[in-house]
Backbone atoms as SQL, in Angstrom:
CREATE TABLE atoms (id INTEGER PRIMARY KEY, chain TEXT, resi INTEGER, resn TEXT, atom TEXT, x REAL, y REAL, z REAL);
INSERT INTO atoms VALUES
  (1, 'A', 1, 'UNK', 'N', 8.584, 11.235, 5.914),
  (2, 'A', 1, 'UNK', 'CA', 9.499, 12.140, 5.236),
  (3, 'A', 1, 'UNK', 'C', 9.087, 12.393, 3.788),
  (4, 'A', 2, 'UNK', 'N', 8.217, 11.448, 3.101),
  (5, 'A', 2, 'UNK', 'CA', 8.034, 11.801, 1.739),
  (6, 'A', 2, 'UNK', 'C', 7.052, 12.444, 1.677),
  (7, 'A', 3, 'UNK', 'N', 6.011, 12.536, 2.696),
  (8, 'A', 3, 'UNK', 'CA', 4.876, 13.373, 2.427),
  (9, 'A', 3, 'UNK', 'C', 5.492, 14.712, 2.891),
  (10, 'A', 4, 'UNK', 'N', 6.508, 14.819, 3.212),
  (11, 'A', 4, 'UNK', 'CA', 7.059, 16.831, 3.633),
  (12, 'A', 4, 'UNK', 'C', 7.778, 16.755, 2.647),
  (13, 'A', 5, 'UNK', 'N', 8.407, 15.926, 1.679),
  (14, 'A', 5, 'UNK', 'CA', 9.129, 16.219, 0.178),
  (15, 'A', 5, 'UNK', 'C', 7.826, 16.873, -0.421),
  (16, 'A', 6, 'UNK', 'N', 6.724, 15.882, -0.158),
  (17, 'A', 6, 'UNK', 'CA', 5.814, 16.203, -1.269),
  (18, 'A', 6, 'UNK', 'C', 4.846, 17.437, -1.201),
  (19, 'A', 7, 'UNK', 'N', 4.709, 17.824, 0.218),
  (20, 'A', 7, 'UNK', 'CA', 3.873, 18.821, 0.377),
  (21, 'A', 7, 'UNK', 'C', 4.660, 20.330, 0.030),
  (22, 'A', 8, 'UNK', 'N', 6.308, 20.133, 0.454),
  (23, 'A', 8, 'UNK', 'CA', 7.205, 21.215, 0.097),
  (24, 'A', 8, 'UNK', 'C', 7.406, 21.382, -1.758),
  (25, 'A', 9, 'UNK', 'N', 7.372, 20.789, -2.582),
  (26, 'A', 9, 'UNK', 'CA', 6.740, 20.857, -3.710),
  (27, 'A', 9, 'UNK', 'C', 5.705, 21.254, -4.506),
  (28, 'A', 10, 'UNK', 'N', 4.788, 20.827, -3.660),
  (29, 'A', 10, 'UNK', 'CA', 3.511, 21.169, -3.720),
  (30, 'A', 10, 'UNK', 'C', 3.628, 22.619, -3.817),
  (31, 'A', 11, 'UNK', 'N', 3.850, 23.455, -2.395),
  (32, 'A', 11, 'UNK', 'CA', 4.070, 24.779, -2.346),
  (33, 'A', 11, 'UNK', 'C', 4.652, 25.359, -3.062),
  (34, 'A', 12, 'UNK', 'N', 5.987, 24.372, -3.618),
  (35, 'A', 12, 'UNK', 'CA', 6.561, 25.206, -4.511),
  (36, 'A', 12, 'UNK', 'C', 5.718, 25.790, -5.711),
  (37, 'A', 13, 'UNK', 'N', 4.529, 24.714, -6.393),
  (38, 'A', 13, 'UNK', 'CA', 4.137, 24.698, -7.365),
  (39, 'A', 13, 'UNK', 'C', 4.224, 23.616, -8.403),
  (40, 'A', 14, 'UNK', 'N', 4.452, 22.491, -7.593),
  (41, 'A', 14, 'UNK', 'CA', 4.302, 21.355, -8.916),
  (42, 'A', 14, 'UNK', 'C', 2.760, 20.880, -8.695),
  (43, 'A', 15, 'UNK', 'N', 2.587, 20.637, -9.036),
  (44, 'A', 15, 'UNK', 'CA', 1.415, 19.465, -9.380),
  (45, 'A', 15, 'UNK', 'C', 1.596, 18.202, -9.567),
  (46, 'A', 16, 'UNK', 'N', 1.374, 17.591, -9.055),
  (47, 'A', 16, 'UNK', 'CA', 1.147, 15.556, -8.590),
  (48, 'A', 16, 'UNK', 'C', 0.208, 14.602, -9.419),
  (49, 'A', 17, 'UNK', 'N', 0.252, 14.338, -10.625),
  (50, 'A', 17, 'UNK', 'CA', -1.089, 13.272, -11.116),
  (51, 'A', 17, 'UNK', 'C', -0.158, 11.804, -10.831),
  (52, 'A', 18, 'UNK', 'N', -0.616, 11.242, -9.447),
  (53, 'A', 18, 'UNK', 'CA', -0.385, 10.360, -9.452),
  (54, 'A', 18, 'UNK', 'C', -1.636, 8.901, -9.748),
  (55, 'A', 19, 'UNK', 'N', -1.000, 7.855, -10.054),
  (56, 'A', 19, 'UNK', 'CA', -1.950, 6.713, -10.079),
  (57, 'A', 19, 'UNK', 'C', -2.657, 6.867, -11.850),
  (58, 'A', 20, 'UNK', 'N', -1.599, 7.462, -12.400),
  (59, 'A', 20, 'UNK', 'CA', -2.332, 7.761, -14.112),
  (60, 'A', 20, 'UNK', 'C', -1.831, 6.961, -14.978),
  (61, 'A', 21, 'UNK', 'N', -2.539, 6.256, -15.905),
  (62, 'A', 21, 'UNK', 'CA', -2.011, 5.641, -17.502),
  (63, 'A', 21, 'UNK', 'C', -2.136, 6.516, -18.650),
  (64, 'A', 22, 'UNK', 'N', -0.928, 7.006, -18.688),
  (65, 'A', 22, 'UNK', 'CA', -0.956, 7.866, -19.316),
  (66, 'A', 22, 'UNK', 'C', -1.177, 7.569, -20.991),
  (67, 'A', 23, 'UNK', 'N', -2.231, 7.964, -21.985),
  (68, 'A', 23, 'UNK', 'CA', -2.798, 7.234, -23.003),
  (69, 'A', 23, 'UNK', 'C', -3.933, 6.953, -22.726),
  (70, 'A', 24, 'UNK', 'N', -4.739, 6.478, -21.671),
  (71, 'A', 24, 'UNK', 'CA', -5.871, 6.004, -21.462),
  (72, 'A', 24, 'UNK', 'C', -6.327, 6.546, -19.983),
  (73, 'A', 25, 'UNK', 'N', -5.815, 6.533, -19.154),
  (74, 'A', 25, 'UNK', 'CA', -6.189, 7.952, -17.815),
  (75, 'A', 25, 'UNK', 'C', -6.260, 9.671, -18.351),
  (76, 'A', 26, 'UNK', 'N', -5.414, 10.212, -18.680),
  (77, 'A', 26, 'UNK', 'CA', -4.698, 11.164, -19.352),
  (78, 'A', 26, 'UNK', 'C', -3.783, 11.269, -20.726),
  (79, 'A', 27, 'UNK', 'N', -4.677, 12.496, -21.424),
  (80, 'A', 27, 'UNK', 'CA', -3.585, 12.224, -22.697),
  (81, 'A', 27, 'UNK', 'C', -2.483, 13.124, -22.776),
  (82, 'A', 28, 'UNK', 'N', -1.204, 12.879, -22.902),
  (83, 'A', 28, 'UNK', 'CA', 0.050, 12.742, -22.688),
  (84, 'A', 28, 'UNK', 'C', -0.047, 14.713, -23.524),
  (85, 'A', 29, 'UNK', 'N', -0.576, 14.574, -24.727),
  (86, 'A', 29, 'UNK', 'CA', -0.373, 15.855, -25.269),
  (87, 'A', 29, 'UNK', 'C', -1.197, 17.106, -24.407),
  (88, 'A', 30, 'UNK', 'N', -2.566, 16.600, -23.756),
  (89, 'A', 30, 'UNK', 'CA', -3.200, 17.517, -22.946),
  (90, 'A', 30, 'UNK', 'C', -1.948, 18.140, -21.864),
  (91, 'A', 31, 'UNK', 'N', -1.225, 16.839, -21.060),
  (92, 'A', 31, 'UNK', 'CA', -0.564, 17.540, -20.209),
  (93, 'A', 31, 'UNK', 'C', 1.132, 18.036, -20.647),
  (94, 'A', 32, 'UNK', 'N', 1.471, 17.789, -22.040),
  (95, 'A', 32, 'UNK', 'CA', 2.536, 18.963, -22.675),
  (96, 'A', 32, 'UNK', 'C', 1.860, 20.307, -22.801),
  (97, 'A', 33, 'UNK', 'N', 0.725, 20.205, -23.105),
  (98, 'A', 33, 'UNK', 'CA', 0.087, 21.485, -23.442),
  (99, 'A', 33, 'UNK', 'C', -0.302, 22.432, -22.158),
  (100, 'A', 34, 'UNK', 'N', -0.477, 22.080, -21.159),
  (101, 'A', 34, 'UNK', 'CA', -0.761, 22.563, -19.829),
  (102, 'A', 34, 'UNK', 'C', 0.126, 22.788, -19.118),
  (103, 'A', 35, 'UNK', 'N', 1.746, 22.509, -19.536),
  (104, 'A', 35, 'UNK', 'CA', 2.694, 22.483, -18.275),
  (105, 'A', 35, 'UNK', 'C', 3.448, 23.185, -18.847),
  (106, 'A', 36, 'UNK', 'N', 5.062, 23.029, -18.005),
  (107, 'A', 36, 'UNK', 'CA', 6.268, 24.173, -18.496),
  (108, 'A', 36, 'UNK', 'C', 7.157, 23.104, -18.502),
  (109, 'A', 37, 'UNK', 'N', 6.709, 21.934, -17.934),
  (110, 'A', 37, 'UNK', 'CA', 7.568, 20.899, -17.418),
  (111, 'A', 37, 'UNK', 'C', 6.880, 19.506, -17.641),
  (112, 'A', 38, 'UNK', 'N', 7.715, 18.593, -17.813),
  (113, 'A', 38, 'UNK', 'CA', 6.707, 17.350, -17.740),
  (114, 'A', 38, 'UNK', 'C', 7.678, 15.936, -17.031),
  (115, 'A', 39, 'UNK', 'N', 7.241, 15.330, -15.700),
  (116, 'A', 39, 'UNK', 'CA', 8.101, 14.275, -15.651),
  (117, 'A', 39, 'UNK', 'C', 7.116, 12.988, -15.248),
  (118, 'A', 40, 'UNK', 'N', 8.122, 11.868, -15.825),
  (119, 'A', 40, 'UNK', 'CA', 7.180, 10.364, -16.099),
  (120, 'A', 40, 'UNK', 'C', 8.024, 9.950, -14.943),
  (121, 'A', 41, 'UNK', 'N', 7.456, 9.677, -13.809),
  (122, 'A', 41, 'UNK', 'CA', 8.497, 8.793, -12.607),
  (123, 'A', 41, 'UNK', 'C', 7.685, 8.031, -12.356),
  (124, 'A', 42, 'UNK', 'N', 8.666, 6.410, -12.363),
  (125, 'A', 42, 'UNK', 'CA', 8.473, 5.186, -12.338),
  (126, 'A', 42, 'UNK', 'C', 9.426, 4.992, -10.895),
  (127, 'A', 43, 'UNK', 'N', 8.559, 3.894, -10.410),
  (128, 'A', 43, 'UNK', 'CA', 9.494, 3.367, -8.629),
  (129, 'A', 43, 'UNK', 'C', 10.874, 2.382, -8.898),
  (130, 'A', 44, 'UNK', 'N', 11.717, 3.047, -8.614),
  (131, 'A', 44, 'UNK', 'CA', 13.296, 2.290, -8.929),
  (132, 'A', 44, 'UNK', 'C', 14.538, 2.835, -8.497),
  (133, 'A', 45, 'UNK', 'N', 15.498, 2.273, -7.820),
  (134, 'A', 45, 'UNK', 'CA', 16.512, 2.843, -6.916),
  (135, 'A', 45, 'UNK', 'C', 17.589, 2.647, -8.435),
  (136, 'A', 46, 'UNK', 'N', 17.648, 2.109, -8.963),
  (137, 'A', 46, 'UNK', 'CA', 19.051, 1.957, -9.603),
  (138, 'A', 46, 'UNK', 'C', 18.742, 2.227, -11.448),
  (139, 'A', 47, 'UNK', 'N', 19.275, 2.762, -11.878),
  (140, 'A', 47, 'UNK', 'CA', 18.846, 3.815, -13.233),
  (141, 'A', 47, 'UNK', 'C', 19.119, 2.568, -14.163),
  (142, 'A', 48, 'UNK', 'N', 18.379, 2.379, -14.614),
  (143, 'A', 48, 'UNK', 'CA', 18.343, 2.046, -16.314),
  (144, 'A', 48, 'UNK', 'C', 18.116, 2.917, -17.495),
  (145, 'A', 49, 'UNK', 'N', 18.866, 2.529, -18.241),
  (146, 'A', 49, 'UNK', 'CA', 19.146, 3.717, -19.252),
  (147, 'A', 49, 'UNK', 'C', 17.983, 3.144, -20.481),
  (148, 'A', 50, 'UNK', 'N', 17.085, 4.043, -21.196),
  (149, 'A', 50, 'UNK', 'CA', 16.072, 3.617, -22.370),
  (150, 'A', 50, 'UNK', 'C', 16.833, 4.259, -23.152),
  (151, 'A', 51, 'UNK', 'N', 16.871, 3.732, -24.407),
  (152, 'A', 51, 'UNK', 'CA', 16.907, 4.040, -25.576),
  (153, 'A', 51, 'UNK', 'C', 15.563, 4.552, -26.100),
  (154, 'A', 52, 'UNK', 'N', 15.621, 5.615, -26.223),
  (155, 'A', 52, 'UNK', 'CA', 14.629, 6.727, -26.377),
  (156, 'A', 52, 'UNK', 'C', 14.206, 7.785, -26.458),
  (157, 'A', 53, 'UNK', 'N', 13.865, 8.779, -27.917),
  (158, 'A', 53, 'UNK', 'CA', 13.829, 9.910, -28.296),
  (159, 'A', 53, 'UNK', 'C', 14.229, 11.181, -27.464),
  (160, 'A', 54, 'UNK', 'N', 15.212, 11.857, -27.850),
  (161, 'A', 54, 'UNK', 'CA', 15.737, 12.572, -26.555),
  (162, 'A', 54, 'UNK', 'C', 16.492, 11.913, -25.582),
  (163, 'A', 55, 'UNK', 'N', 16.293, 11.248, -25.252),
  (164, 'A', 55, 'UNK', 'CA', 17.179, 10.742, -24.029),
  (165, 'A', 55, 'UNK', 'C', 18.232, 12.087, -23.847),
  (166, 'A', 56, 'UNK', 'N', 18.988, 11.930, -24.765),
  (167, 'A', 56, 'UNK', 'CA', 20.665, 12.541, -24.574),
  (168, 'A', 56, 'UNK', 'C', 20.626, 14.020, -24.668),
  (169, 'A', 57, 'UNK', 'N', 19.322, 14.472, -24.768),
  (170, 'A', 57, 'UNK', 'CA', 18.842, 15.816, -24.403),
  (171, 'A', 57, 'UNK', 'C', 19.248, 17.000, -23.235),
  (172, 'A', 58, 'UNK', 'N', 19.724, 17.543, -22.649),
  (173, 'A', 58, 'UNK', 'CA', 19.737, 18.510, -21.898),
  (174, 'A', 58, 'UNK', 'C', 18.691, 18.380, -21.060),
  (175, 'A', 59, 'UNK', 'N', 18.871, 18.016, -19.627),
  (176, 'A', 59, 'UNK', 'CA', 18.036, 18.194, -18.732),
  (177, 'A', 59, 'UNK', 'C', 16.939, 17.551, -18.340),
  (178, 'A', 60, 'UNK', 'N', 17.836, 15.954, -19.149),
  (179, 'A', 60, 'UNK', 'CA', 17.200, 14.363, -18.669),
  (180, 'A', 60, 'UNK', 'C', 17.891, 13.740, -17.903),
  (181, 'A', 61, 'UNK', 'N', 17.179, 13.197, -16.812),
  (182, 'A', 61, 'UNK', 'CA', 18.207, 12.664, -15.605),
  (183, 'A', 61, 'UNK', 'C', 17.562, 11.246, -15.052),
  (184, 'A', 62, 'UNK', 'N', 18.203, 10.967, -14.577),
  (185, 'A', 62, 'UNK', 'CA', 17.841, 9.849, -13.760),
  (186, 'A', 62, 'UNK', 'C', 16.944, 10.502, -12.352),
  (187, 'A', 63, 'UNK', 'N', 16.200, 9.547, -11.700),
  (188, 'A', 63, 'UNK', 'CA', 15.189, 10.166, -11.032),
  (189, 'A', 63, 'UNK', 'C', 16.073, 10.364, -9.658),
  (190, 'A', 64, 'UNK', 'N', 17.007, 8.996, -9.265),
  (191, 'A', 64, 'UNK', 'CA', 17.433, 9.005, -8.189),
  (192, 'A', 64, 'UNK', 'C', 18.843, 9.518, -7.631),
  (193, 'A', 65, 'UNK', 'N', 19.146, 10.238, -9.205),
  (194, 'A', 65, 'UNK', 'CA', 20.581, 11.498, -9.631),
  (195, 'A', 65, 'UNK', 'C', 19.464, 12.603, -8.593),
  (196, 'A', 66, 'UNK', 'N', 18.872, 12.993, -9.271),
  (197, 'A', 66, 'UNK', 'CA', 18.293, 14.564, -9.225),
  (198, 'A', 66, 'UNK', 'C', 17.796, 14.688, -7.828),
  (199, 'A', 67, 'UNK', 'N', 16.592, 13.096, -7.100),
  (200, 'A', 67, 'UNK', 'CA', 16.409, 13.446, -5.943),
  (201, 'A', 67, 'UNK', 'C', 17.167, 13.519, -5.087),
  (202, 'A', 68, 'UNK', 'N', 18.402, 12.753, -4.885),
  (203, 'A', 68, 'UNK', 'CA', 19.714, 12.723, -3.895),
  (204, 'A', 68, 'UNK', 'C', 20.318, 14.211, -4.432),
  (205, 'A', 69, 'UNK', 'N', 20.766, 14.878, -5.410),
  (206, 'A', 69, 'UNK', 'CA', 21.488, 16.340, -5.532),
  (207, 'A', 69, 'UNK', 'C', 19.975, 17.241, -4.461),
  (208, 'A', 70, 'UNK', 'N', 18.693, 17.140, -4.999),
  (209, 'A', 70, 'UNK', 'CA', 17.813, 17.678, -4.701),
  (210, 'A', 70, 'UNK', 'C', 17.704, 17.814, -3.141),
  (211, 'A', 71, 'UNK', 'N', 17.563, 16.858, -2.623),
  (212, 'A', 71, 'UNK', 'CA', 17.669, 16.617, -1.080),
  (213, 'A', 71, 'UNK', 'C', 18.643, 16.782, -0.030),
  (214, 'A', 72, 'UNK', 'N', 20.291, 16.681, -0.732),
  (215, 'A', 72, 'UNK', 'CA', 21.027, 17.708, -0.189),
  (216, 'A', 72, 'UNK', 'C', 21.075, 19.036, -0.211),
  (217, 'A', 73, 'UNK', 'N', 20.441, 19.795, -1.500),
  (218, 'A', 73, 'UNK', 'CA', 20.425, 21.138, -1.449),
  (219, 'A', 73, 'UNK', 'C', 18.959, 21.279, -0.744),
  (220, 'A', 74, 'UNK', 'N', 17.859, 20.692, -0.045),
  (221, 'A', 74, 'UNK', 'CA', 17.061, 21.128, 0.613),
  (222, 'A', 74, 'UNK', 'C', 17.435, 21.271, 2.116),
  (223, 'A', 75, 'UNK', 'N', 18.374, 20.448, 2.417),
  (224, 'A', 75, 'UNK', 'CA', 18.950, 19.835, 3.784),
  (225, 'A', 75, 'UNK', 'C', 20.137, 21.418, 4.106),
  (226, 'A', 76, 'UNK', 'N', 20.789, 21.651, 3.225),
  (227, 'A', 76, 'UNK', 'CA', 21.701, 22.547, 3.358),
  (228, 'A', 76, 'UNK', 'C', 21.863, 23.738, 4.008),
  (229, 'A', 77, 'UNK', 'N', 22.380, 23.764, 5.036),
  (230, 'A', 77, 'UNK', 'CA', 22.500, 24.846, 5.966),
  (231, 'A', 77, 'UNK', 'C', 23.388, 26.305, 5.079),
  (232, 'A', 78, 'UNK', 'N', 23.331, 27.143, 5.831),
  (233, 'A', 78, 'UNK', 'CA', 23.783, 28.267, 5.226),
  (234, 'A', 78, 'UNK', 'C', 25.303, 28.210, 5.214),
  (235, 'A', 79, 'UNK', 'N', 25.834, 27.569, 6.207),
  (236, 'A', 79, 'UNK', 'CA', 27.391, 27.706, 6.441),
  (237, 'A', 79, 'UNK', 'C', 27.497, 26.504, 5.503),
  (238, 'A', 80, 'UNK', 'N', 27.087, 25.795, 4.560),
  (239, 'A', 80, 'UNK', 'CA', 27.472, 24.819, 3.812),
  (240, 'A', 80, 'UNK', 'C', 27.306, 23.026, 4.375),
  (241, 'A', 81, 'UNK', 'N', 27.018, 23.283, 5.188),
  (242, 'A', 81, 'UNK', 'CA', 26.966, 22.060, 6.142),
  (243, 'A', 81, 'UNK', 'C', 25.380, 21.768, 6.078),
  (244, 'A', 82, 'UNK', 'N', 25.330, 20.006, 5.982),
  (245, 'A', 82, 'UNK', 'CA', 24.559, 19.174, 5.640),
  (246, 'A', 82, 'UNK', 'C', 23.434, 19.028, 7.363),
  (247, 'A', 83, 'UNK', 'N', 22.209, 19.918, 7.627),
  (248, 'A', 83, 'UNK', 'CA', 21.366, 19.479, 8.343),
  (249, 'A', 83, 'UNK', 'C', 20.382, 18.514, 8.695),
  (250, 'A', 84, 'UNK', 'N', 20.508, 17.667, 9.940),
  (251, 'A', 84, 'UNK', 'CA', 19.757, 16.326, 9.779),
  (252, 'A', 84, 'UNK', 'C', 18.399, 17.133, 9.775),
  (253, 'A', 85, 'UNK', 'N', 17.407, 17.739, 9.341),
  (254, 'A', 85, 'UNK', 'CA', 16.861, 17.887, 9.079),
  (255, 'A', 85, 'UNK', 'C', 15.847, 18.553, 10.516);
């Protein structure tokens, strides 16, 4: 199931650098400068909150807020009703 999250993304148009240190794989300003968007996802079911520049910004979320809203509105049938897929 995560590789059809990921390939349906894909299509959409994201781009994937996975397996990167960012600072020493990739530099962090190359890929502000290249994108429209930028997200740092780390593996974790339950949100911890950082104290950290922006945080309280507009259109910072928790990873596992956005993929659960995200995944019901992919699942979503037209009559409003939730499709097992």
């Amino acid at each position: 199931k995560v590789q059809r999250r990921v390939d349906l993304m894909t299509e959409e148009g994201i781009e994937f650098v996975t397996e990167a240190n960012i600072g020493v794989d990739i530099d962090v300003n190359v890929l502000r400068a290249n994108t429209d968007a930028l997200v740092l996802a780390l593996g974790a079911t339950v949100p911890r909150d950082l104290p950290v520049k922006g945080r309280e910004l507009n259109g910072i979320h928790f990873a596992m807020e956005f993929l659960t809203k995200n995944q019901k509105r992919l699942l979503m049938a037209k009559d409003g009703t939730i499709s097992s897929g």
